[in-house]
Short mmCIF file of C-alpha atoms in Angstrom, two decimals:
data_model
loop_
_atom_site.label_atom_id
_atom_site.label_comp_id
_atom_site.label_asym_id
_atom_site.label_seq_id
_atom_site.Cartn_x
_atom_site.Cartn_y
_atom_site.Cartn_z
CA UNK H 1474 -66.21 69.02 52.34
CA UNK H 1475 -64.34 68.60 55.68
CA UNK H 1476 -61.20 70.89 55.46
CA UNK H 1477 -57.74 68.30 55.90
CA UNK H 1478 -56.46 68.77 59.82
CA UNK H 1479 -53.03 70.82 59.36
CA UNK H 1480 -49.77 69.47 58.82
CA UNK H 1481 -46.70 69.87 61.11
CA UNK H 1482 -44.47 69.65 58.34
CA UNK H 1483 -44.80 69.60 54.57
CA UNK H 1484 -41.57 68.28 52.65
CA UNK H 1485 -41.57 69.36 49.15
CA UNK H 1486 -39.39 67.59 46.44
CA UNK H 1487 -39.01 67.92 42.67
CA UNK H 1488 -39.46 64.67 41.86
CA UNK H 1489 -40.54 61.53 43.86
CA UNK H 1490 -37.94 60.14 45.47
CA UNK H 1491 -36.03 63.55 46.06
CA UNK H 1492 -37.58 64.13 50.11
CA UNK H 1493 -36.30 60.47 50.39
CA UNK H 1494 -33.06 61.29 49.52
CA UNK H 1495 -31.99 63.85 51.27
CA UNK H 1496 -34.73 64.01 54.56
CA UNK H 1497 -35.77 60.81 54.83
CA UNK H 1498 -34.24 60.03 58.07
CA UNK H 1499 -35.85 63.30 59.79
CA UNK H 1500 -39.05 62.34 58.54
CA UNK H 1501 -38.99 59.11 60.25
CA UNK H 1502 -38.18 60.83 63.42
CA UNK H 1503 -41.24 62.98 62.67
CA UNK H 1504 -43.69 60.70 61.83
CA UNK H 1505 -42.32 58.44 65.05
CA UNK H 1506 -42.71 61.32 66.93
CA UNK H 1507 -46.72 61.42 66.21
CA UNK H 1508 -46.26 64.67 63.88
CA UNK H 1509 -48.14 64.86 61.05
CA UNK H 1510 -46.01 65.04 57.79
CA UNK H 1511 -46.87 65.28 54.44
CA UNK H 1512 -44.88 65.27 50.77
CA UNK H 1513 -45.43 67.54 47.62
CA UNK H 1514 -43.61 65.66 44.49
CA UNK H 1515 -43.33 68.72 42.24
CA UNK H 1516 -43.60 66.79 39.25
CA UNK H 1517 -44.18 62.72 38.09
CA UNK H 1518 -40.52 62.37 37.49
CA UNK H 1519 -41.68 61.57 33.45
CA UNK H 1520 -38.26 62.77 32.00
CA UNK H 1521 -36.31 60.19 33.51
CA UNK H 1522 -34.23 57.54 32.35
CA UNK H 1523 -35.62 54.45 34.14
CA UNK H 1524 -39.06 53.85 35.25
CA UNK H 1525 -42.67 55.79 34.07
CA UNK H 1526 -44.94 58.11 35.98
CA UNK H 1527 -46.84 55.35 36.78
CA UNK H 1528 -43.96 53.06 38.28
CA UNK H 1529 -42.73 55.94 40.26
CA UNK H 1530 -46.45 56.58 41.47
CA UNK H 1531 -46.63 53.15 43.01
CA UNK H 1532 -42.78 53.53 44.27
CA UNK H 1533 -43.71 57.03 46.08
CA UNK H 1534 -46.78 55.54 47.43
CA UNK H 1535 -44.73 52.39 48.97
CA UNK H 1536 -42.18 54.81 50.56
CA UNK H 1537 -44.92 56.85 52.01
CA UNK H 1538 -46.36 54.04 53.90
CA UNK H 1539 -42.36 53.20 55.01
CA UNK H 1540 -42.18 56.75 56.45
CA UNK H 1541 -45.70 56.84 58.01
CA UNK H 1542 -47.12 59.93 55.99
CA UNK H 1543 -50.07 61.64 57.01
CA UNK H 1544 -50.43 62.46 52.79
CA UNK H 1545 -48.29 62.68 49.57
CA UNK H 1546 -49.51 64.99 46.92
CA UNK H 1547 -48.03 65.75 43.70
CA UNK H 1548 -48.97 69.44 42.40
CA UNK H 1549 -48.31 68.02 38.17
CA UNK H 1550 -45.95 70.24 36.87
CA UNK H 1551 -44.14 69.57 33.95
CA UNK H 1552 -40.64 68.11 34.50
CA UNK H 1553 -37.92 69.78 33.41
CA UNK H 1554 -39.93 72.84 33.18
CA UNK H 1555 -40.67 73.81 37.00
CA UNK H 1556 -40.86 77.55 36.66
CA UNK H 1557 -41.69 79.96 39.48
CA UNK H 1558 -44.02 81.38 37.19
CA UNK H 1559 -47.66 82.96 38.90
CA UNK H 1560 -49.85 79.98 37.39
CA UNK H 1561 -46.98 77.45 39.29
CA UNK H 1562 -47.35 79.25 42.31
CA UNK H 1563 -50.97 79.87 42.68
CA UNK H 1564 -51.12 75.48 42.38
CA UNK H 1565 -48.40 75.78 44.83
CA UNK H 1566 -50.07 78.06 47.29
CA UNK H 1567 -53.23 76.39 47.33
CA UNK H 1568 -51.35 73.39 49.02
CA UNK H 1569 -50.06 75.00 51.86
CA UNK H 1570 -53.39 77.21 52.33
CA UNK H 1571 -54.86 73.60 52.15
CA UNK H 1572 -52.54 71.63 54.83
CA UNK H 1573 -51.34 74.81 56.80
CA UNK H 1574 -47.78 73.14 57.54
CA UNK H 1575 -46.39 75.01 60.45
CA UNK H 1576 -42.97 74.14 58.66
CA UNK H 1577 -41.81 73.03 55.09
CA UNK H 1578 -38.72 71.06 53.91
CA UNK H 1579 -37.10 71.96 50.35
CA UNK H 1580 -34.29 72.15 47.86
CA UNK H 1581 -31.16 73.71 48.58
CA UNK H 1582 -31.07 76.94 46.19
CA UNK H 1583 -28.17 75.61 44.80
CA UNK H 1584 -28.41 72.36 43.70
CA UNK H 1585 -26.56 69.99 41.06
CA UNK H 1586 -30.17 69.35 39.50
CA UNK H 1587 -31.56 72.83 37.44
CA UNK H 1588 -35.52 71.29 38.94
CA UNK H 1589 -34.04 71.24 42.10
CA UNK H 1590 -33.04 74.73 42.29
CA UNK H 1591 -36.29 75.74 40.27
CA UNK H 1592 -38.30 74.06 42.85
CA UNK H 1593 -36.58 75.63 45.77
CA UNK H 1594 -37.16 79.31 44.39
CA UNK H 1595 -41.14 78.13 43.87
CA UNK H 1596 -41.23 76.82 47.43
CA UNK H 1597 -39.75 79.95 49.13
CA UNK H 1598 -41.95 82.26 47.02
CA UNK H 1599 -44.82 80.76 47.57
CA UNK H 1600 -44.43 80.20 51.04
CA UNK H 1601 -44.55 83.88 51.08
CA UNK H 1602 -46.97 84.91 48.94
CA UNK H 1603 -49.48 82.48 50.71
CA UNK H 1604 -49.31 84.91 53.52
CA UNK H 1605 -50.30 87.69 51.11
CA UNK H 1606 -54.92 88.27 51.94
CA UNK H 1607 -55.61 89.69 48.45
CA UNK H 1608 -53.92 87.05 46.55
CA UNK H 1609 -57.13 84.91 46.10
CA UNK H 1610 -57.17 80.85 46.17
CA UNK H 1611 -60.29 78.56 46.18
CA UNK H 1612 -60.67 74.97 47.70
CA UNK H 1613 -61.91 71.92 45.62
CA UNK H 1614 -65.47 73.41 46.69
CA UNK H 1615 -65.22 77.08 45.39
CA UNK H 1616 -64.48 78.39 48.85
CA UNK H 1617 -62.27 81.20 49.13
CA UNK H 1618 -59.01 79.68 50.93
CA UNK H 1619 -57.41 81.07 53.74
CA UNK H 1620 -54.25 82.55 53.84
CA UNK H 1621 -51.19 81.49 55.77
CA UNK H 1622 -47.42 81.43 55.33
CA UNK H 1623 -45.64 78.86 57.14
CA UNK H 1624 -43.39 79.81 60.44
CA UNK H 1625 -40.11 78.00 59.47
CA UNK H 1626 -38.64 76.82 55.85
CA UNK H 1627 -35.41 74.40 56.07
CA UNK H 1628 -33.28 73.59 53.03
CA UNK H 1629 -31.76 69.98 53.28
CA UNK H 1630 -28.46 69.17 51.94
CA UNK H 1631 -27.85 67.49 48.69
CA UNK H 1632 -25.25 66.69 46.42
CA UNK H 1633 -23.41 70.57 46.91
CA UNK H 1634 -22.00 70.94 50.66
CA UNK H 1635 -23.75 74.29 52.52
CA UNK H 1636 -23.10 75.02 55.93
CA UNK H 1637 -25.74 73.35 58.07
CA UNK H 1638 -27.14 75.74 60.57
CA UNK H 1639 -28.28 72.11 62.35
CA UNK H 1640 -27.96 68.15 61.72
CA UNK H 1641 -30.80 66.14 62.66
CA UNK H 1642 -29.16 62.82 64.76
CA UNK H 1643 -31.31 59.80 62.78
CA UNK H 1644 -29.50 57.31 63.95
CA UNK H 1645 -32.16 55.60 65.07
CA UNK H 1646 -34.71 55.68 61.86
CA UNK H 1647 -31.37 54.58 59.21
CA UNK H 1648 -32.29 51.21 58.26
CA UNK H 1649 -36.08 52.61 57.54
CA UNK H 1650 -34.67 55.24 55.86
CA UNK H 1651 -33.09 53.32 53.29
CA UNK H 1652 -35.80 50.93 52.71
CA UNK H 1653 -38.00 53.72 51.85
CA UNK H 1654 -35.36 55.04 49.40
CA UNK H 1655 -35.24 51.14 48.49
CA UNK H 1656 -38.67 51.66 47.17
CA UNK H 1657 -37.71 53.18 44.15
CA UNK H 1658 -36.40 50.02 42.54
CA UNK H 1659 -36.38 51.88 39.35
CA UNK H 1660 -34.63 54.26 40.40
CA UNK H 1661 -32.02 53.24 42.28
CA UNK H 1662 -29.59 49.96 42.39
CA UNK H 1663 -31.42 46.86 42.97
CA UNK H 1664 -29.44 43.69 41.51
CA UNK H 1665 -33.12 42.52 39.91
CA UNK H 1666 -33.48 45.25 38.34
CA UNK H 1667 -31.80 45.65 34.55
CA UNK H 1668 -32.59 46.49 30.91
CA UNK H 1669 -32.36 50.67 31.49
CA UNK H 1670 -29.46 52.91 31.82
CA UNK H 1671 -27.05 53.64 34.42
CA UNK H 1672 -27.85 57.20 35.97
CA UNK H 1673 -25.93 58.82 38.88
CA UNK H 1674 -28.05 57.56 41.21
CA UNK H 1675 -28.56 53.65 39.99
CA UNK H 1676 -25.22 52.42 40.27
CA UNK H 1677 -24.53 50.59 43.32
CA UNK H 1678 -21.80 52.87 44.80
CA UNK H 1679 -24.55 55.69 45.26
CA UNK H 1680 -25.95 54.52 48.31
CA UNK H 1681 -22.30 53.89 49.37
CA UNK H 1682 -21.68 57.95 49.16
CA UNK H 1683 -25.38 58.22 50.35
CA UNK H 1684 -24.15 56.59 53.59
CA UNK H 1685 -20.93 58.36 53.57
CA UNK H 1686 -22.74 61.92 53.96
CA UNK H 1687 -24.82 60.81 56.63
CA UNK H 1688 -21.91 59.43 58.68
CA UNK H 1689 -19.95 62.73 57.48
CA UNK H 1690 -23.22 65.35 58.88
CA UNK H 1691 -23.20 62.78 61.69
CA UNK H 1692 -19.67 62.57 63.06
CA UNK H 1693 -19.13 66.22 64.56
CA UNK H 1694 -22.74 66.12 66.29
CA UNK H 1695 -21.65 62.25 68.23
CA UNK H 1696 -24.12 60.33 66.24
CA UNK H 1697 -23.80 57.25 63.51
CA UNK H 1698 -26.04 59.12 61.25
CA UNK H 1699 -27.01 62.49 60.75
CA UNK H 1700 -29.21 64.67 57.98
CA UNK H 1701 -27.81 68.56 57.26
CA UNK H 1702 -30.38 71.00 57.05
CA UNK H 1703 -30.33 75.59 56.22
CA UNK H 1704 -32.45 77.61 58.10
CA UNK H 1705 -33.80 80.08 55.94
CA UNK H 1706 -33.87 83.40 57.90
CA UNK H 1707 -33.07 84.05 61.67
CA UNK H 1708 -34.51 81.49 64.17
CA UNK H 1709 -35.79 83.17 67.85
CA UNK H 1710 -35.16 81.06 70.27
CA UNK H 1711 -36.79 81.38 74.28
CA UNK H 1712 -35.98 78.37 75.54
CA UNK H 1713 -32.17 78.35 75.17
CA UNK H 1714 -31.50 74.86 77.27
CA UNK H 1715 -34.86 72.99 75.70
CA UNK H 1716 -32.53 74.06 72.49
CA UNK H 1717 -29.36 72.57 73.66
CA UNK H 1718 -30.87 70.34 76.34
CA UNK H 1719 -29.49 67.31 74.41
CA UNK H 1720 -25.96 65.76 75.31
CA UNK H 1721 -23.35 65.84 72.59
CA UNK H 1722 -20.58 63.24 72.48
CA UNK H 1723 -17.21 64.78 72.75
CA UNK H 1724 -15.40 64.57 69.66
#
């Protein structure tokens, strides 16, 4: 079996839908950029109130193609009951020993949604364990995996305001954005949709505060649009001015 060409950056979500949400915008950029992105859906999504596994299958696999994915995986575990147990994490690591992302997306680790916060503990575990040689992993083919631990892991902001350590400007990618979260016609408003329940994120003035936190993370950096994101550790830097190199609007 040919081994998958590595990823530049892996976003991983609890449920489909979730990477949409909240990074949807950035992966645009990415994937526009000619990087090679990929999602992990934690779970199906089968506890919620509209739509089936099999609905939100098709849904991810619509908004994948909007956003120009490289892959989507989803790793099967049990909704509601993401755990960063050993068994969760060795399915976990063998993903990013798989697609050797040289950066992964995730969860805030505090987060309105308990899966949310689950899956952000399993991600930045097992990002670190995968680095570990004598914890043992094996390919669909019985070979003995390689191990790596990815160089950079960003939280992006949800529902619960952080302190971004940087806002991605995705101005330009917006309209895609939302058509890719459009997707998800179960799942969020869409006037021809009816006959399930109202959730949070179903009613109409969601993607009304969905746009109102992008213009918020936007404002201070001079752009319409912007996505918030947490570095998780200390990022070196050596070339200060390719950093900063971009112009910022006074505000």
């Amino acid at each position: 079996m040919t081994v998958p060409a590595a990823l530049d950056v892996l976003a991983v979500g609890a449920h489909p839908d979730d990477v949409e949400l909240s990074a949807g915008g950035t992966v645009c950029l990415l994937t526009d950029g000619g990087y090679r992105v990929g999602i992990l859906d934690l779970t199906r999504g089968e506890l919620g109130s509209r739509g089936t596994p099999e609905t939100r299958r098709a849904e991810a696999d619509e908004a994948a193609r909007i956003l120009g994915l490289t892959t989507r995986d989803n790793l099967g575990l049990e909704d509601a009951g993401i755990v960063n147990s050993v068994e969760s994490r060795l399915k976990f690591i063998r993903v990013i020993r798989r697609y050797r992302p040289h950066v992964v997306f995730t969860h805030p680790l505090e987060c309105r949604h308990p899966d949310h916060t689950a899956a952000a503990r399993l991600t930045v575990n097992g990002c670190f364990y995968s680095g570990l040689r004598k914890i043992e992993t094996y390919d669909t083919g019985g070979r003995v995996q390689e191990p790596w631990r990815p160089h950079h892991v960003l939280h992006y902001a949800e529902v619960l305001h952080f302190e971004p350590t940087f806002v991605v400007d995705v101005s330009d990618t917006w309209e895609r954005r939302i058509r890719a979260m459009q997707a998800y016609r179960t799942q969020f408003f869409h006037a021809e949709y009816r006959g399930e329940p109202d959730t949070f994120v179903s009613n109409p003035e969601f993607f009304a505060w969905i746009e109102a936190r992008a213009r918020t993370c936007g404002y201070p950096i001079g752009a319409a649009y912007g996505e918030a994101f947490s570095y998780r550790g200390t990022l070196g830097v050596r070339d200060l001015m390719g950093l900063l190199g971009s112009r910022k609007a006074f505000r």
